[in-house]
Coordinates of C-alpha atoms and ligand atoms in Angstrom, one line a residue:
M1 CA 16.9 -8.5 23.6
F2 CA 13.4 -7.1 23.2
Q3 CA 11.7 -4.0 24.6
Q4 CA 8.5 -4.8 26.6
N5 CA 5.1 -3.2 26.5
V6 CA 5.8 -0.7 23.8
S7 CA 3.1 1.7 22.6
L8 CA 2.5 1.3 18.8
K9 CA 0.7 4.6 18.5
P10 CA 3.6 6.4 16.9
F11 CA 4.1 3.5 14.5
N12 CA 0.7 3.3 12.8
T13 CA -0.8 6.0 10.6
F14 CA -4.3 5.5 12.1
S15 CA -2.6 6.8 15.3
L16 CA -4.4 4.0 17.3
E17 CA -3.3 3.1 20.7
A18 CA -2.2 -0.6 21.1
K19 CA 0.6 -2.1 23.1
A20 CA 3.2 -4.6 21.7
G21 CA 4.1 -7.2 24.3
H22 CA 7.6 -7.4 22.8
F23 CA 9.3 -5.0 20.4
K24 CA 12.5 -4.9 18.4
A25 CA 13.7 -2.6 15.6
F26 CA 16.2 -4.3 13.4
N27 CA 18.9 -2.5 11.3
S28 CA 20.6 -5.5 9.6
V29 CA 19.6 -8.9 8.3
E30 CA 21.8 -10.4 11.1
E31 CA 19.9 -8.6 13.8
L32 CA 16.6 -9.8 12.2
K33 CA 17.8 -13.4 12.2
E34 CA 19.0 -13.1 15.8
A35 CA 15.6 -11.7 16.9
L36 CA 13.9 -14.6 15.1
N37 CA 16.1 -17.1 17.0
H38 CA 15.2 -15.5 20.3
R39 CA 11.5 -15.2 19.8
K40 CA 10.6 -18.6 21.3
G41 CA 7.2 -19.1 19.7
L42 CA 6.0 -15.6 20.1
E43 CA 3.5 -14.5 17.4
L44 CA 5.1 -12.1 14.9
L45 CA 4.1 -8.8 13.4
V46 CA 6.5 -7.1 10.9
L47 CA 6.0 -3.4 10.8
G48 CA 7.1 -1.0 8.1
G49 CA 5.6 2.5 8.2
G50 CA 2.3 1.2 9.7
S51 CA 0.3 2.8 6.9
N52 CA -1.7 -0.2 5.8
I53 CA -2.7 -1.7 9.2
L54 CA -5.6 -1.4 11.5
L55 CA -4.6 -2.4 15.1
T56 CA -7.8 -3.6 16.8
K57 CA -6.2 -4.7 20.1
D58 CA -2.9 -5.1 22.0
F59 CA -0.5 -7.4 20.3
N60 CA 1.0 -9.8 22.8
G61 CA 3.6 -11.3 20.5
L62 CA 6.8 -9.7 19.0
V63 CA 6.7 -6.6 16.8
L64 CA 9.7 -6.4 14.5
K65 CA 10.2 -2.9 13.1
N66 CA 12.1 -2.8 9.8
E67 CA 14.9 -0.2 9.8
L68 CA 17.0 -1.7 7.0
K69 CA 18.5 1.1 5.0
G70 CA 20.4 1.5 1.7
I71 CA 19.8 2.3 -2.0
E72 CA 22.3 0.9 -4.4
L73 CA 22.6 1.0 -8.2
V74 CA 23.7 -2.6 -8.8
R75 CA 23.7 -3.0 -12.6
E76 CA 23.0 -1.1 -15.8
T77 CA 22.1 -2.1 -19.3
E78 CA 21.5 0.0 -22.4
E79 CA 17.9 0.5 -21.3
H80 CA 17.7 0.0 -17.6
Y81 CA 19.1 0.8 -14.2
F82 CA 18.8 -2.0 -11.6
V83 CA 18.5 -0.6 -8.1
E84 CA 18.5 -2.6 -4.9
V85 CA 16.7 -0.9 -2.1
Q86 CA 16.7 -2.1 1.5
A87 CA 13.2 -2.8 2.8
G88 CA 13.2 -0.2 5.6
E89 CA 13.7 2.7 3.3
N90 CA 10.8 5.1 3.1
W91 CA 9.0 4.6 -0.3
H92 CA 8.5 8.3 -1.1
Q93 CA 12.1 9.2 -0.3
F94 CA 13.2 6.4 -2.7
V95 CA 10.9 7.9 -5.4
L96 CA 12.6 11.3 -4.9
T97 CA 16.0 9.7 -5.0
A98 CA 15.0 7.9 -8.3
I99 CA 13.8 11.2 -9.8
S100 CA 17.0 13.1 -8.8
N101 CA 19.0 10.3 -10.5
D102 CA 16.8 10.2 -13.7
W103 CA 15.7 6.7 -12.9
A104 CA 12.3 6.6 -14.5
G105 CA 9.2 4.5 -13.8
I106 CA 8.0 5.2 -10.3
E107 CA 7.2 8.9 -10.5
N108 CA 3.4 8.2 -10.6
L109 CA 3.8 6.4 -7.3
S110 CA 5.0 9.6 -5.5
L111 CA 3.8 10.3 -1.9
I112 CA 2.5 6.8 -1.1
P113 CA 3.4 6.3 2.6
G114 CA 5.2 3.4 4.0
T115 CA 8.4 1.4 3.3
V116 CA 9.9 -0.2 0.3
G117 CA 9.7 -3.7 1.8
A118 CA 5.9 -3.5 2.2
A119 CA 5.4 -2.2 -1.4
P120 CA 5.4 -5.6 -3.1
M121 CA 3.1 -7.1 -0.4
Q122 CA 0.1 -5.4 -1.9
N123 CA 1.7 -4.4 -5.3
I124 CA 1.2 -0.7 -4.5
G125 CA -0.4 1.3 -7.2
A126 CA -1.6 4.7 -8.1
Y127 CA -2.3 6.9 -11.2
G128 CA -2.1 4.0 -13.7
V129 CA 1.1 2.4 -12.4
E130 CA 1.8 -0.6 -10.1
I131 CA 5.2 -1.6 -8.7
E132 CA 5.0 -4.9 -10.5
Q133 CA 5.8 -2.9 -13.7
V134 CA 9.3 -2.0 -12.4
F135 CA 9.8 -5.0 -10.1
E136 CA 12.9 -7.2 -10.8
K137 CA 13.2 -9.4 -7.7
L138 CA 13.2 -9.3 -3.9
K139 CA 15.0 -11.0 -1.0
A140 CA 13.2 -12.3 2.0
V141 CA 14.1 -14.1 5.2
E142 CA 12.0 -17.3 5.7
I143 CA 10.7 -17.0 9.3
A144 CA 10.7 -20.7 10.0
T145 CA 14.4 -21.3 9.0
G146 CA 16.1 -17.9 8.9
E147 CA 17.2 -18.6 5.3
V148 CA 17.3 -15.8 2.7
H149 CA 15.3 -16.6 -0.4
T150 CA 15.1 -14.7 -3.7
F151 CA 11.7 -14.2 -5.4
S152 CA 11.3 -13.4 -9.1
H153 CA 8.4 -11.4 -10.5
A154 CA 6.6 -14.7 -11.3
D155 CA 7.2 -16.0 -7.8
C156 CA 5.4 -13.0 -6.3
Q157 CA 2.1 -13.7 -8.2
F158 CA 1.2 -10.0 -8.3
G159 CA -2.4 -8.9 -8.8
Y160 CA -4.5 -5.9 -8.0
R161 CA -3.3 -5.0 -4.4
E162 CA -2.2 -8.7 -4.1
S163 CA 0.9 -10.8 -4.0
V164 CA 1.8 -14.3 -2.8
F165 CA 2.8 -12.7 0.5
K166 CA -0.9 -11.9 1.2
K167 CA -2.0 -15.4 0.2
E168 CA -0.1 -18.7 0.4
L169 CA 3.0 -17.2 2.0
K170 CA 1.2 -14.9 4.4
G171 CA 3.2 -14.6 7.6
K172 CA 6.0 -16.8 6.3
Y173 CA 8.6 -14.3 5.0
I174 CA 10.1 -11.0 5.9
I175 CA 11.1 -9.0 2.9
T176 CA 14.6 -7.5 3.3
S177 CA 15.3 -5.8 0.0
V178 CA 13.7 -5.1 -3.4
T179 CA 15.4 -4.7 -6.7
F180 CA 13.7 -2.4 -9.2
R181 CA 14.3 -2.3 -13.0
L182 CA 14.0 1.4 -13.8
N183 CA 14.1 3.0 -17.2
K184 CA 16.7 5.2 -18.8
E185 CA 14.2 6.5 -21.3
P186 CA 11.1 7.7 -19.5
V187 CA 7.7 6.5 -20.6
F188 CA 5.3 9.3 -19.4
N189 CA 2.0 8.1 -18.1
T190 CA -0.3 11.1 -17.8
S191 CA -3.6 9.6 -18.9
Y192 CA -4.8 8.7 -15.5
G193 CA -6.9 11.0 -13.1
A194 CA -6.2 14.7 -13.2
I195 CA -2.4 14.5 -14.1
K196 CA -2.8 16.2 -17.5
D197 CA -5.0 19.0 -16.1
T198 CA -2.7 19.5 -13.1
L199 CA 0.4 19.7 -15.4
D200 CA -1.5 22.4 -17.4
E201 CA -2.5 24.3 -14.3
M202 CA 1.2 24.2 -13.1
G203 CA 2.2 25.7 -16.4
I204 CA 4.5 22.8 -17.2
E205 CA 5.7 23.0 -20.8
E206 CA 8.3 20.3 -20.9
L207 CA 7.2 16.9 -19.5
S208 CA 9.7 15.2 -17.2
I209 CA 9.5 12.6 -14.4
K210 CA 10.0 15.4 -11.9
A211 CA 7.0 17.3 -13.3
I212 CA 4.8 14.2 -13.2
S213 CA 5.9 13.6 -9.6
D214 CA 5.1 17.2 -8.6
A215 CA 1.6 16.9 -10.3
V216 CA 0.9 13.6 -8.5
I217 CA 2.0 15.1 -5.2
Q218 CA -0.2 18.1 -5.7
I219 CA -3.3 16.0 -6.6
R220 CA -2.7 13.6 -3.6
Q221 CA -2.3 16.5 -1.2
S222 CA -5.5 18.1 -2.3
K223 CA -7.5 14.8 -2.2
L224 CA -6.3 12.6 0.6
P225 CA -6.2 13.4 4.3
N226 CA -2.6 13.7 5.6
P227 CA -2.2 11.0 8.3
E228 CA -0.1 13.5 10.4
E229 CA -3.3 15.5 10.7
I230 CA -6.1 12.9 10.6
G231 CA -5.3 9.2 11.4
N232 CA -6.0 7.0 8.4
A233 CA -4.6 4.2 6.3
G234 CA -5.5 5.4 2.8
S235 CA -8.1 3.4 0.9
F236 CA -9.7 1.0 3.4
F237 CA -11.3 -1.2 0.7
K238 CA -10.2 -2.5 -2.7
N239 CA -12.2 -1.5 -5.7
P240 CA -14.5 -4.5 -6.4
T241 CA -14.3 -6.3 -9.7
V242 CA -17.6 -7.9 -11.0
D243 CA -18.6 -9.8 -14.2
K244 CA -19.5 -7.5 -17.0
I245 CA -23.0 -9.1 -17.1
D246 CA -23.6 -8.2 -13.5
Y247 CA -22.3 -4.7 -14.1
E248 CA -24.8 -4.2 -16.9
G249 CA -27.6 -5.3 -14.5
L250 CA -26.4 -2.8 -11.9
R251 CA -26.2 -0.1 -14.5
A252 CA -29.8 -0.7 -15.5
E253 CA -30.8 -0.2 -11.9
F254 CA -28.3 2.6 -11.1
P255 CA -27.6 4.5 -14.3
G256 CA -24.8 6.6 -12.8
I257 CA -22.7 3.7 -11.7
P258 CA -19.1 4.1 -12.9
G259 CA -17.2 1.1 -14.2
Y260 CA -13.8 0.4 -15.8
Q261 CA -13.2 -2.3 -18.3
Q262 CA -10.9 -5.2 -17.1
P263 CA -9.6 -8.2 -18.8
E264 CA -11.8 -11.4 -19.1
Q265 CA -15.1 -9.6 -19.3
K266 CA -14.8 -8.0 -15.9
M267 CA -15.6 -4.5 -14.7
K268 CA -14.0 -2.6 -11.8
I269 CA -16.4 -0.4 -9.8
P270 CA -15.0 2.5 -7.6
A271 CA -15.6 1.4 -4.0
A272 CA -15.8 5.2 -3.1
W273 CA -18.9 5.6 -5.3
L274 CA -20.7 2.6 -3.7
I275 CA -19.9 3.8 -0.2
E276 CA -21.0 7.4 -1.0
Q277 CA -24.3 6.1 -2.6
A278 CA -24.9 4.0 0.5
G279 CA -24.9 7.2 2.5
W280 CA -21.6 6.9 4.4
K281 CA -19.6 9.9 3.1
G282 CA -18.7 12.3 5.9
K283 CA -20.5 10.3 8.6
T284 CA -18.8 10.5 12.0
F285 CA -19.3 8.3 15.1
G286 CA -17.6 10.0 18.0
P287 CA -13.8 10.1 17.3
I288 CA -14.0 7.9 14.1
G289 CA -15.7 8.2 10.8
V290 CA -15.8 8.2 7.0
H291 CA -13.8 11.0 5.4
K292 CA -15.8 13.9 4.2
N293 CA -14.2 14.1 0.7
Q294 CA -12.9 10.6 0.3
P295 CA -15.5 8.0 1.4
L296 CA -13.0 5.2 0.8
V297 CA -10.9 6.5 3.7
L298 CA -11.9 5.7 7.2
V299 CA -10.5 8.1 9.8
N300 CA -9.6 8.4 13.4
Y301 CA -9.9 12.1 14.4
G302 CA -8.1 11.3 17.7
G303 CA -8.7 8.9 20.5
G304 CA -10.7 6.4 18.4
E305 CA -10.4 2.6 18.8
G306 CA -9.3 0.2 16.1
A307 CA -12.1 -2.3 17.1
K308 CA -14.7 0.4 16.4
I309 CA -13.2 1.2 13.0
K310 CA -13.4 -2.5 12.2
E311 CA -17.1 -2.5 13.2
L312 CA -17.7 0.5 11.1
A313 CA -16.0 -1.2 8.1
F314 CA -18.2 -4.2 8.6
E315 CA -21.4 -2.1 8.6
I316 CA -20.2 -0.4 5.4
Q317 CA -19.6 -3.8 3.8
Q318 CA -23.1 -4.9 4.9
S319 CA -24.9 -1.9 3.6
V320 CA -23.1 -1.9 0.2
A321 CA -23.8 -5.6 -0.1
T322 CA -27.5 -5.1 0.7
Q323 CA -27.9 -2.1 -1.7
F324 CA -25.8 -3.3 -4.6
G325 CA -25.1 -7.0 -4.1
V326 CA -21.4 -6.1 -4.3
E327 CA -18.8 -7.4 -1.8
L328 CA -16.2 -5.0 -0.5
T329 CA -12.9 -6.5 0.6
P330 CA -10.6 -4.6 3.0
E331 CA -7.3 -3.5 1.5
V332 CA -5.9 -2.6 5.0
N333 CA -4.4 -5.5 7.1
I334 CA -6.6 -5.9 10.2
I335 CA -4.5 -7.0 13.2
Ligands
LIG1 C1 -2.7 8.5 3.1 C2 -2.4 7.2 2.5 C3 -2.4 7.0 1.1 C4 -2.2 5.7 0.6 N1 -2.2 5.6 -0.8 C5 -1.9 4.4 -1.4 C6 -1.9 4.3 -2.8 O1 -2.1 5.2 -3.5 N2 -1.7 3.1 -3.3 C7 -1.4 2.0 -2.5 O2 -1.2 0.9 -3.1 N3 -1.4 2.1 -1.2 C8 -1.6 3.3 -0.6 N4 -1.6 3.4 0.8 C9 -1.4 2.2 1.6 C10 0.1 2.1 2.1 O3 0.8 3.2 2.0 C11 0.8 1.0 1.3 O4 0.2 -0.3 1.5 C12 2.3 0.8 1.9 O5 3.0 -0.1 1.0 C13 2.3 0.2 3.3 O6 3.7 0.3 3.7 P1 4.0 0.2 5.2 O7 5.5 0.1 5.3 O8 3.4 1.3 6.0 O9 3.4 -1.2 5.6 P2 2.8 -1.6 7.1 O10 1.5 -0.9 7.3 O11 3.8 -1.5 8.1 O12 2.5 -3.1 6.8 C14 1.5 -3.6 5.9 C15 1.5 -5.1 5.9 O13 2.7 -5.6 5.3 C16 3.4 -6.4 6.3 N5 4.9 -6.0 6.1 C17 5.4 -4.8 6.2 N6 6.7 -4.8 5.9 C18 7.0 -6.1 5.6 C19 8.2 -6.7 5.2 N7 9.4 -6.1 5.1 N8 8.1 -8.1 5.0 C20 7.0 -8.8 5.1 N9 5.8 -8.2 5.5 C21 5.8 -6.8 5.7 C22 2.9 -6.0 7.6 O14 3.0 -7.0 8.6 C23 1.4 -5.7 7.3 O15 0.7 -6.9 7.2 C24 -1.9 4.6 1.4 C25 -1.9 4.8 2.8 C26 -2.1 6.1 3.4 C27 -2.0 6.2 4.8

């Protein structure tokens, strides 16, 4: 039923070596339920593209690798397309499919690695858009019972890189499909980051979802290390949110500190700025380190250990806390 002692190196974008005691790739919900029935108390790890995990040791339980495939237009209204996507589909391939069908709303989320099923877990977001904005519902198998449950937008309790699946329901469900509500009439979102400038540089005269996607791809390729070349899991930490009054105190001490207004008198501070100011940008420690252009990205240049990356992350948290009194929380799931 299960493969034994499988290397997880090809299945995590940090390219870290760790062994799974038991391993099973599933292609259907039936196969998934059967695997759950046979697991006999083994601890579980559900794996999508492995682009948001840090493996710190061998995993002696059962790794279930999601290979559920399929993209289906299930319903249409005057304004929207409702598209159900199986959880094992590659996120970026789905974005490209949406663009080629003129389904608008996720073009700003181009080139984010990983699977569709993991996307609601942390409400993936980039360039001013989060998936909760186009989320309709999802289906998930309850691990304890094998029953399929449907979750509405409200059920998922989305927040900044958060959902109920990272909180109360952590480790209780396996997401099997996600239904998106995509727009027939695009609403172009070019105000964030360098999208406008990049569109100008590309000589784009007529805005389209394809043009925005192309611009986002170009920006991301120039800014972020490609996991196929340097092991990483994207942003290692979330951008911290602090009370406005505390932010004002910080700004008095550190006049250059950037901050973005949030609801309820809060401010979001770019974690990359804090890490860079604390002196970590570009530091290497043998085979691991902090990326030279993107201090929010921890990297494995090859042959590094997950446990050492975890230690490095801890040291970064400590030094940012000491210097700024701000707590950094990992975005990456540490296993
Ligand atoms: C270069 C790079 C850039 C990135 N940029 C961004 C970005 O701009 N914005 C952003 O939000 N994220 C970004 N990420 C993080 C990552 O791409 C997303 O978090 C993505 O959704 C992870 O998908 P995955 O399939 O690889 O998840 P995995 O890493 O396989 O899993 C992540 C977590 O979800 C759980 N999980 C996975 N699938 C399921 C499922 N079907 N049901 C239940 N639990 C599941 C896993 O057990 C694990 O805890 C980036 C990562 C990289 C490497």
